[in-house]
Structure formats: C-alpha cells, structure tokens
Short mmCIF file of C-alpha atoms and ligand atoms in Angstrom, two decimals:
data_model
loop_
_atom_site.label_atom_id
_atom_site.label_comp_id
_atom_site.label_asym_id
_atom_site.label_seq_id
_atom_site.Cartn_x
_atom_site.Cartn_y
_atom_site.Cartn_z
CA MET A 1 97.54 194.92 130.27
CA SER A 2 94.64 197.35 130.47
CA ALA A 3 92.32 197.61 133.42
CA TYR A 4 89.55 196.31 131.14
CA PHE A 5 91.09 192.97 130.14
CA SER A 6 88.76 190.12 131.07
CA GLU A 7 89.75 188.08 134.12
CA LYS A 8 89.45 184.94 132.05
CA TYR A 9 92.37 185.93 129.80
CA LYS A 10 94.68 187.61 132.28
CA SER A 11 96.83 184.54 132.86
CA LEU A 12 96.98 183.51 129.18
CA THR A 13 100.46 182.96 127.74
CA PRO A 14 100.11 183.51 124.00
CA TYR A 15 101.91 181.42 121.38
CA THR A 16 105.28 182.86 120.32
CA PRO A 17 105.61 182.70 116.54
CA GLY A 18 109.04 182.27 114.96
CA GLU A 19 110.76 185.53 114.13
CA GLN A 20 109.79 187.30 110.89
CA PRO A 21 112.68 189.72 110.35
CA LYS A 22 111.81 192.99 108.67
CA ASP A 23 114.86 192.92 106.41
CA THR A 24 115.80 190.21 103.93
CA VAL A 25 119.43 189.79 104.86
CA TYR A 26 118.76 186.51 106.67
CA VAL A 27 118.66 183.03 105.25
CA LYS A 28 115.37 182.15 106.91
CA LEU A 29 115.40 178.60 108.23
CA ASN A 30 113.32 179.24 111.36
CA THR A 31 109.61 178.82 110.61
CA ASN A 32 109.34 175.76 108.34
CA GLU A 33 108.09 177.78 105.40
CA SER A 34 108.66 176.63 101.84
CA PRO A 35 111.66 178.31 100.20
CA TYR A 36 109.73 178.36 96.91
CA PRO A 37 107.05 180.90 95.92
CA PRO A 38 103.54 179.69 95.02
CA SER A 39 103.16 178.42 91.44
CA ASP A 40 102.65 180.95 88.62
CA ARG A 41 99.08 179.75 88.24
CA ALA A 42 98.37 180.36 91.95
CA ILE A 43 99.89 183.85 91.83
CA ALA A 44 97.90 184.78 88.70
CA ALA A 45 94.67 183.46 90.23
CA ALA A 46 95.20 185.51 93.41
CA ALA A 47 95.90 188.64 91.34
CA GLU A 48 92.71 188.13 89.37
CA ALA A 49 90.71 187.62 92.57
CA ALA A 50 92.10 190.90 93.91
CA GLY A 51 89.92 192.70 91.35
CA LYS A 52 86.79 191.32 93.02
CA LEU A 53 87.64 192.24 96.58
CA ASN A 54 84.58 194.48 96.80
CA LEU A 55 82.55 191.27 97.23
CA TYR A 56 82.51 188.81 100.14
CA PRO A 57 84.21 185.50 99.43
CA ASP A 58 82.19 182.29 99.01
CA PRO A 59 81.65 181.12 102.62
CA GLU A 60 81.29 177.51 101.40
CA CYS A 61 84.60 177.62 99.51
CA PHE A 62 82.79 175.43 97.02
CA ALA A 63 85.28 175.18 94.16
CA LEU A 64 88.33 174.80 96.39
CA THR A 65 86.66 172.27 98.69
CA SER A 66 85.47 170.19 95.70
CA LYS A 67 88.92 170.09 94.14
CA LEU A 68 90.62 169.27 97.44
CA ALA A 69 88.14 166.48 98.19
CA GLU A 70 88.80 165.01 94.75
CA ILE A 71 92.58 165.02 95.37
CA LEU A 72 92.17 163.50 98.84
CA GLY A 73 89.74 160.84 97.61
CA VAL A 74 86.96 161.87 100.03
CA ASP A 75 83.54 163.55 99.72
CA ARG A 76 83.18 167.32 99.68
CA GLU A 77 81.18 167.15 102.91
CA GLU A 78 84.16 165.49 104.60
CA VAL A 79 86.43 168.52 104.19
CA LEU A 80 86.50 171.97 105.81
CA LEU A 81 88.89 174.74 104.71
CA THR A 82 90.08 177.17 107.38
CA ASN A 83 92.31 180.18 107.93
CA GLY A 84 95.51 178.17 108.32
CA SER A 85 95.38 174.83 110.10
CA ASP A 86 95.72 176.80 113.34
CA GLU A 87 92.08 177.76 112.91
CA ILE A 88 90.77 174.22 112.50
CA LEU A 89 92.89 173.09 115.44
CA ASN A 90 91.31 175.81 117.56
CA PHE A 91 87.86 174.78 116.28
CA ALA A 92 88.63 171.19 117.31
CA PHE A 93 89.57 172.28 120.84
CA MET A 94 86.33 174.30 121.00
CA ALA A 95 84.17 171.52 119.57
CA TYR A 96 85.55 168.40 121.21
CA CYS A 97 87.04 169.33 124.58
CA ASP A 98 85.46 170.20 127.91
CA GLU A 99 85.61 169.12 131.56
CA SER A 100 84.55 165.58 130.69
CA HIS A 101 86.69 165.44 127.53
CA PRO A 102 90.03 166.96 128.55
CA ALA A 103 92.72 167.39 125.92
CA VAL A 104 95.88 165.31 125.88
CA PHE A 105 99.00 165.73 123.78
CA PRO A 106 102.76 165.04 124.00
CA ASP A 107 104.84 167.29 126.26
CA ILE A 108 107.03 168.13 123.29
CA THR A 109 104.94 169.08 120.28
CA TYR A 110 103.41 172.07 118.50
CA GLY A 111 103.37 174.84 121.11
CA PHE A 112 99.96 176.16 120.10
CA TYR A 113 97.98 173.18 121.53
CA LYS A 114 98.57 174.41 125.06
CA VAL A 115 97.43 177.92 124.12
CA PHE A 116 94.26 176.64 122.43
CA ALA A 117 93.46 174.65 125.57
CA GLN A 118 94.09 177.68 127.78
CA ILE A 119 92.08 180.21 125.77
CA ASN A 120 89.14 177.83 125.64
CA ASN A 121 89.43 177.05 129.33
CA ILE A 122 89.95 173.35 128.64
CA PRO A 123 91.72 171.06 131.10
CA TYR A 124 94.70 169.37 129.46
CA GLU A 125 97.39 166.86 130.21
CA THR A 126 100.72 166.29 128.52
CA VAL A 127 102.40 162.91 128.04
CA PRO A 128 106.21 162.84 128.00
CA LEU A 129 107.91 161.67 124.85
CA LYS A 130 110.35 158.77 125.24
CA ASP A 131 114.06 159.56 125.72
CA ASP A 132 114.60 159.28 121.97
CA PHE A 133 111.79 161.86 121.44
CA SER A 134 109.44 159.29 119.94
CA ILE A 135 105.79 158.95 120.98
CA ASP A 136 104.93 155.82 122.94
CA VAL A 137 101.69 154.69 121.30
CA THR A 138 100.70 152.64 124.34
CA ASP A 139 100.41 155.89 126.35
CA TYR A 140 97.41 156.86 124.23
CA ILE A 141 95.64 153.50 123.97
CA GLY A 142 92.27 153.84 125.69
CA ILE A 143 93.31 157.15 127.27
CA ASN A 144 89.72 158.35 127.03
CA LYS A 145 90.56 162.00 126.37
CA THR A 146 90.56 164.16 123.24
CA VAL A 147 93.93 163.35 121.69
CA PHE A 148 96.00 165.82 119.66
CA ILE A 149 99.03 164.35 117.89
CA ALA A 150 101.16 166.10 115.32
CA ASN A 151 102.22 163.41 112.86
CA PRO A 152 105.01 163.82 111.94
CA ASN A 153 105.66 165.56 115.23
CA ALA A 154 107.33 168.97 115.61
CA PRO A 155 110.02 169.86 116.44
CA THR A 156 111.24 166.25 116.51
CA GLY A 157 110.45 165.34 112.88
CA LEU A 158 109.45 161.79 113.89
CA ALA A 159 106.33 160.01 112.65
CA LEU A 160 104.01 157.24 113.81
CA THR A 161 102.79 154.72 111.25
CA ARG A 162 99.18 154.69 110.06
CA ASP A 163 98.69 151.42 111.95
CA GLU A 164 99.81 153.07 115.18
CA ILE A 165 97.44 156.00 114.60
CA GLU A 166 94.64 153.52 113.93
CA GLN A 167 95.27 151.77 117.25
CA ILE A 168 94.91 155.11 119.06
CA VAL A 169 91.73 156.06 117.19
CA LYS A 170 90.16 152.63 117.62
CA SER A 171 90.87 152.47 121.35
CA ASN A 172 89.25 155.86 122.10
CA PRO A 173 85.78 155.57 120.55
CA ASP A 174 84.23 158.05 122.99
CA ASN A 175 86.63 160.85 122.09
CA VAL A 176 87.84 162.56 118.97
CA VAL A 177 91.45 161.96 117.94
CA VAL A 178 92.96 164.86 116.03
CA ILE A 179 95.96 164.07 113.84
CA ASP A 180 97.79 167.23 112.78
CA GLU A 181 99.49 166.41 109.49
CA ALA A 182 101.07 169.81 108.81
CA TYR A 183 104.24 168.07 107.53
CA ILE A 184 102.79 164.89 106.01
CA ASP A 185 103.75 165.74 102.43
CA PHE A 186 107.43 165.42 103.38
CA GLY A 187 107.19 161.92 104.89
CA GLY A 188 105.12 159.50 106.93
CA GLU A 189 101.75 157.96 106.09
CA SER A 190 98.60 160.07 106.09
CA ALA A 191 95.69 158.93 108.25
CA VAL A 192 93.16 160.45 105.81
CA PRO A 193 92.02 157.05 104.43
CA LEU A 194 91.01 156.07 107.99
CA ILE A 195 88.28 158.73 108.15
CA LYS A 196 86.02 156.40 106.15
CA LYS A 197 86.34 153.80 108.90
CA TYR A 198 86.28 155.89 112.11
CA ASP A 199 83.83 158.65 112.96
CA ASN A 200 86.10 159.95 115.76
CA LEU A 201 89.09 160.83 113.58
CA LEU A 202 89.84 164.37 112.41
CA VAL A 203 92.93 164.88 110.25
CA THR A 204 94.24 168.41 109.70
CA GLN A 205 96.66 169.59 107.03
CA THR A 206 97.95 172.90 105.72
CA PHE A 207 98.87 174.77 102.55
CA SER A 208 101.61 176.57 104.53
CA LYS A 209 104.46 174.09 104.03
CA SER A 210 104.38 171.83 100.96
CA ARG A 211 102.10 174.21 99.04
CA SER A 212 104.12 177.38 99.61
CA MET A 213 101.23 179.43 100.98
CA ALA A 214 102.10 180.25 104.61
CA GLY A 215 101.43 183.94 103.95
CA ALA A 216 97.95 183.29 102.56
CA ARG A 217 96.69 181.31 105.60
CA LEU A 218 94.98 178.18 104.34
CA GLY A 219 94.50 174.89 106.14
CA PHE A 220 91.86 172.20 106.33
CA GLY A 221 90.37 169.31 108.24
CA VAL A 222 89.16 165.97 106.95
CA GLY A 223 86.73 163.82 108.90
CA CYS A 224 83.33 162.17 108.70
CA LYS A 225 80.42 164.39 107.66
CA GLU A 226 79.12 164.79 111.22
CA LEU A 227 82.47 166.06 112.48
CA ILE A 228 82.70 168.52 109.60
CA ARG A 229 79.16 169.68 110.37
CA ASP A 230 80.19 170.35 114.02
CA LEU A 231 83.20 172.33 112.89
CA ASN A 232 81.05 174.29 110.45
CA THR A 233 78.80 175.23 113.37
CA ILE A 234 81.84 176.73 115.07
CA LYS A 235 83.00 178.41 111.85
CA TYR A 236 79.60 179.99 111.12
CA SER A 237 79.45 181.16 114.73
CA THR A 238 82.80 182.91 114.56
CA ASN A 239 83.70 183.95 111.01
CA PRO A 240 81.77 182.57 108.02
CA TYR A 241 84.20 184.36 105.66
CA ASN A 242 87.29 182.83 107.19
CA ILE A 243 89.07 182.32 103.86
CA ASN A 244 89.65 185.48 101.86
CA MET A 245 89.04 185.54 98.13
CA MET A 246 92.70 185.80 97.08
CA THR A 247 93.70 182.90 99.30
CA MET A 248 90.86 180.80 97.94
CA ALA A 249 91.93 181.52 94.37
CA ALA A 250 95.60 180.86 95.10
CA GLY A 251 94.72 177.61 96.86
CA LEU A 252 92.78 176.39 93.85
CA GLY A 253 95.69 177.42 91.62
CA MET A 254 98.11 175.36 93.73
CA LEU A 255 95.78 172.34 93.61
CA GLU A 256 95.71 172.60 89.83
CA ASP A 257 99.51 172.42 90.00
CA GLU A 258 99.84 169.32 92.19
CA ASP A 259 102.78 168.16 90.05
CA VAL A 260 104.66 171.33 91.07
CA THR A 261 103.98 170.58 94.75
CA ARG A 262 105.07 166.93 94.38
CA ALA A 263 108.29 167.91 92.62
CA ARG A 264 109.13 170.48 95.29
CA CYS A 265 108.47 168.02 98.12
CA ALA A 266 110.83 165.55 96.43
CA GLU A 267 113.45 168.30 96.18
CA ILE A 268 113.06 169.20 99.87
CA ARG A 269 113.45 165.52 100.81
CA GLU A 270 116.64 165.32 98.74
CA THR A 271 118.03 168.52 100.28
CA ARG A 272 117.07 167.22 103.73
CA ALA A 273 119.13 164.06 103.13
CA TYR A 274 122.08 166.21 101.98
CA THR A 275 121.77 168.50 105.03
CA LEU A 276 121.58 165.67 107.57
CA CYS A 277 124.47 163.86 105.94
CA GLU A 278 126.65 166.98 106.07
CA LEU A 279 125.62 167.78 109.65
CA ARG A 280 126.48 164.24 110.77
CA ARG A 281 129.84 164.53 109.03
CA LEU A 282 130.43 167.58 111.21
CA GLY A 283 129.55 165.65 114.38
CA PHE A 284 125.91 166.66 114.83
CA GLU A 285 123.37 164.18 116.19
CA GLY A 286 119.73 163.95 115.21
CA ALA A 287 117.25 161.39 113.94
CA ASP A 288 116.12 161.06 110.33
CA SER A 289 113.30 163.50 109.75
CA GLU A 290 109.97 163.01 107.97
CA THR A 291 109.39 166.77 107.72
CA ASN A 292 110.83 169.88 106.06
CA PHE A 293 113.16 170.48 109.01
CA VAL A 294 115.84 168.66 110.97
CA PHE A 295 116.31 168.71 114.72
CA VAL A 296 119.94 168.40 115.75
CA ARG A 297 122.48 168.96 118.49
CA HIS A 298 126.25 168.93 118.64
CA PRO A 299 127.94 167.24 121.62
CA LYS A 300 130.56 169.99 121.83
CA LEU A 301 128.54 173.07 120.93
CA ASP A 302 125.87 174.52 123.16
CA GLY A 303 122.50 174.88 121.37
CA SER A 304 121.95 178.54 122.18
CA THR A 305 125.54 179.45 121.23
CA TYR A 306 125.11 177.72 117.86
CA TYR A 307 121.80 179.57 117.34
CA ALA A 308 123.42 182.93 118.18
CA LYS A 309 126.46 182.30 115.96
CA LEU A 310 124.27 181.32 113.02
CA ARG A 311 122.28 184.51 113.55
CA GLU A 312 125.45 186.64 113.61
CA ASN A 313 126.25 185.05 110.26
CA GLY A 314 122.86 185.90 108.74
CA ILE A 315 121.14 182.54 109.26
CA LEU A 316 117.98 182.23 111.36
CA VAL A 317 117.00 178.88 112.85
CA ARG A 318 114.65 178.02 115.74
CA HIS A 319 115.92 177.43 119.25
CA PHE A 320 113.59 176.42 122.09
CA ASP A 321 114.87 177.40 125.49
CA THR A 322 113.26 174.59 127.50
CA GLU A 323 114.99 171.96 129.55
CA ARG A 324 114.79 169.00 127.16
CA LEU A 325 115.23 171.00 123.96
CA ARG A 326 117.92 173.48 124.93
CA GLU A 327 120.79 171.55 123.32
CA TYR A 328 118.96 171.34 120.01
CA ASN A 329 118.12 173.59 117.10
CA ARG A 330 115.37 173.10 114.55
CA ILE A 331 116.55 173.90 111.06
CA THR A 332 114.09 174.32 108.21
CA ILE A 333 115.18 172.81 104.90
CA GLY A 334 115.56 175.59 102.35
CA THR A 335 116.87 175.43 98.79
CA LYS A 336 120.06 173.45 98.08
CA GLU A 337 121.96 176.75 97.77
CA GLN A 338 120.68 177.98 101.14
CA MET A 339 121.64 174.71 102.80
CA GLU A 340 125.11 174.75 101.22
CA LYS A 341 125.61 178.20 102.70
CA PHE A 342 124.24 177.00 106.05
CA ILE A 343 126.72 174.09 106.08
CA GLN A 344 129.63 176.39 105.16
CA VAL A 345 128.72 178.77 107.99
CA THR A 346 128.30 175.85 110.40
CA GLU A 347 131.76 174.53 109.48
CA LYS A 348 133.22 177.96 110.19
CA ILE A 349 131.40 178.20 113.55
CA LEU A 350 132.69 174.78 114.57
CA GLU A 351 136.27 175.65 113.57
CA GLU A 352 136.13 178.76 115.73
CA ALA A 353 134.40 177.11 118.68
CA LEU A 354 136.26 173.80 119.01
N1 PMP B 1 100.71 172.20 113.18
C1 PMP B 1 102.03 172.17 113.28
C2 PMP B 1 102.67 170.94 113.84
C3 PMP B 1 102.80 173.26 112.88
O1 PMP B 1 104.13 173.24 113.01
C4 PMP B 1 102.14 174.40 112.34
C5 PMP B 1 102.92 175.58 111.84
N2 PMP B 1 103.70 176.27 112.66
C6 PMP B 1 100.75 174.38 112.28
C7 PMP B 1 100.06 173.26 112.68
C8 PMP B 1 99.96 175.57 111.81
O2 PMP B 1 100.21 175.91 110.51
P1 PMP B 1 99.25 176.86 109.68
O3 PMP B 1 98.31 177.56 110.62
O4 PMP B 1 100.16 177.78 108.96
O5 PMP B 1 98.49 175.94 108.76
#
C-alpha cells in the first residue's frame, strides 16, 4: 500500500477471482465459464467491429438493447447493458443502498456483494442459509432493506421459485430487491416477467455463462423504466462508454444465434446430470444443481485435499476455505469429454486416498 492510498479504502478486502492459469494444460472447471466459444456469427461481428475501433462505441447500445428487450419481452427502456453483470450489481449498490437502506444478502453467496457494499461504504447484513444451504424465504419477508439474492445461488446451485421471489419483492415495497440471475439459463424460473408488476424489482443477468462471452464482459439489468433511469444516471456519471464496440457486436451476434445458446444450455444440463450421477456413484454428496456447476463433498475425502489432487492431475476446480464450505468443491460443468476425464481422475484419486 502506498502512503497516498485514501483512508476510505485502506481496509478494503478486494474480491478474489478464480484462477486464470497462464498455460492451457488445465481442464478449467473453476470459474463457471462456458466450455464453448462464442458462435461464429458473434466472432465475425466482433472482428468486423475491430476495424472501427477509432470511434467511440454507441453509449446507448441501441441495437443490442433493442434486440435483448425483444427477446426478454420487455421495453427497451426497461433494460440496461453493462460491463459484465458485476457492473450493474455495483451500480445497484450505489443507487439503492445507504444508511437508511442497508444491504442484506445470504451469508453464503456471490462473494462480490460484500466488496460492493464495502467500497461504497454501505452497511450490510448477512442472513445464514439453512443447514441444507437453501435460502429461507421467510427471513427476507418484510426485511425492509435492499435485498440481493443470487437465484440460482452460488456456490450452492439452489434456486427459489418465482413465487418465492415475488413474496420477497411484494413484502419490501420501500426497498429495491435485486435478483442476480447469472445462472438462470441453466435452471430455475426467471423473475423478469415480474418487473411489469413491481417497480422495486431489478433482475440482473450476464452473457458470461450461457452465452459464452465471459472474456468480453457483458451483463445487463431489467427493471421498470424509473429504475433503469437511475442506473443510467450512475452509468453516465462513471463511464458512458462502458461497453466496448467489439463486445457490443459480439453480443448482438450471440442474440441472433439464440438457438445456439439454447442448444448449449441443454447440453450443459445433460452433462451436469451425467456428472452428478457419476459423482454420487463414487460416494459424493451434493444437491441437484440449477446452474452450470455442481457443489459436492465426499464423506471420506477432505475438500482441500481433493482440490489439490485434482490440480496435480491438471484439473482446476474452486475451493472456498471458509468454515461451512471447506468440505466442498464447486465444479463447473465443461464438455462431456472434459467431465469424463474429470470423473476418471476423481476415481483414481479416490482409489489412492481410501
Ligand atoms: N453473479 C454471480 C452469482 C456470479 O457467479 C458471477 C460470476 N462470477 C457474476 C454475478 C458476475 O458475472 P459477470 O460480471 O461476468 O457478468
């Protein structure tokens, strides 16, 4: 830390992203990326846009926003594209939380919420998940704080129903409820249709998972026009050109290939079922997942040992070294071939360890 670093940031603990190894020898199952590249159309569109990089990108993201709104069945003014969904989540913390609207979220969830609260100097509270890692909806009924819920949740992979989300939104009319649907294309019910009924609901999604664009940084929020206007005020006060031209073009290309996205999501769901079935055969425990990862433990194999052994064998997964999560590992669903290799390696590790 330099002598010049502002007092207000000195105690900040930044978010720790999953490892991005510099070589390609690993089977990378640690950051919930898609194992598939963007569609050919998206790649070609990004390449074409590269030729116009001397110009600023369209700050309104007009074409992309229009197409996305059409797919979501909402108005263009009800959508805001951002630099990954991380950016819109940060905007939501900035726009809707303060001393009289503290943030609240589960104790086990996306690790960035805590960091967004800290950097924006927002008071926050966490609510413990139940023993089975599910969210107790009653904890959030009438809680009267700005609620952040990842649905499906990470790293648990469990989802609330749309009815449960509606109960939370309805019972907190004086606060915004943010539903982070980063993984919604792999399972669960989206809350997007509810934005027509509730002016305090903001739903965020991302192109990073189901749409194979983690490297391009594209996410979005959906909410009533007034909420989107608030978030635009934050955007135009920080970085009006938050989406670069190549990302915008690639995003539009992916949206023109929705059938590709749907087919890949179906494939991931199928491979997820295969992976969980094989892991359970080998004695692992873990709930059914609604996401592109599974969250499992083995009663006879320590979580950090399993993580380290997988790594020695060229497979990266995500291990969280906290009290309630230590026994578990979060494993991203890759291609069928990658998961077959992962299962083979796991079998070998178990043979050696038990
Ligand atoms: N929400 C959740 C629950 C996530 O797991 C992630 C990705 N790590 C994000 C939001 C942010 O994703 P991105 O910024 O790539 O859209």
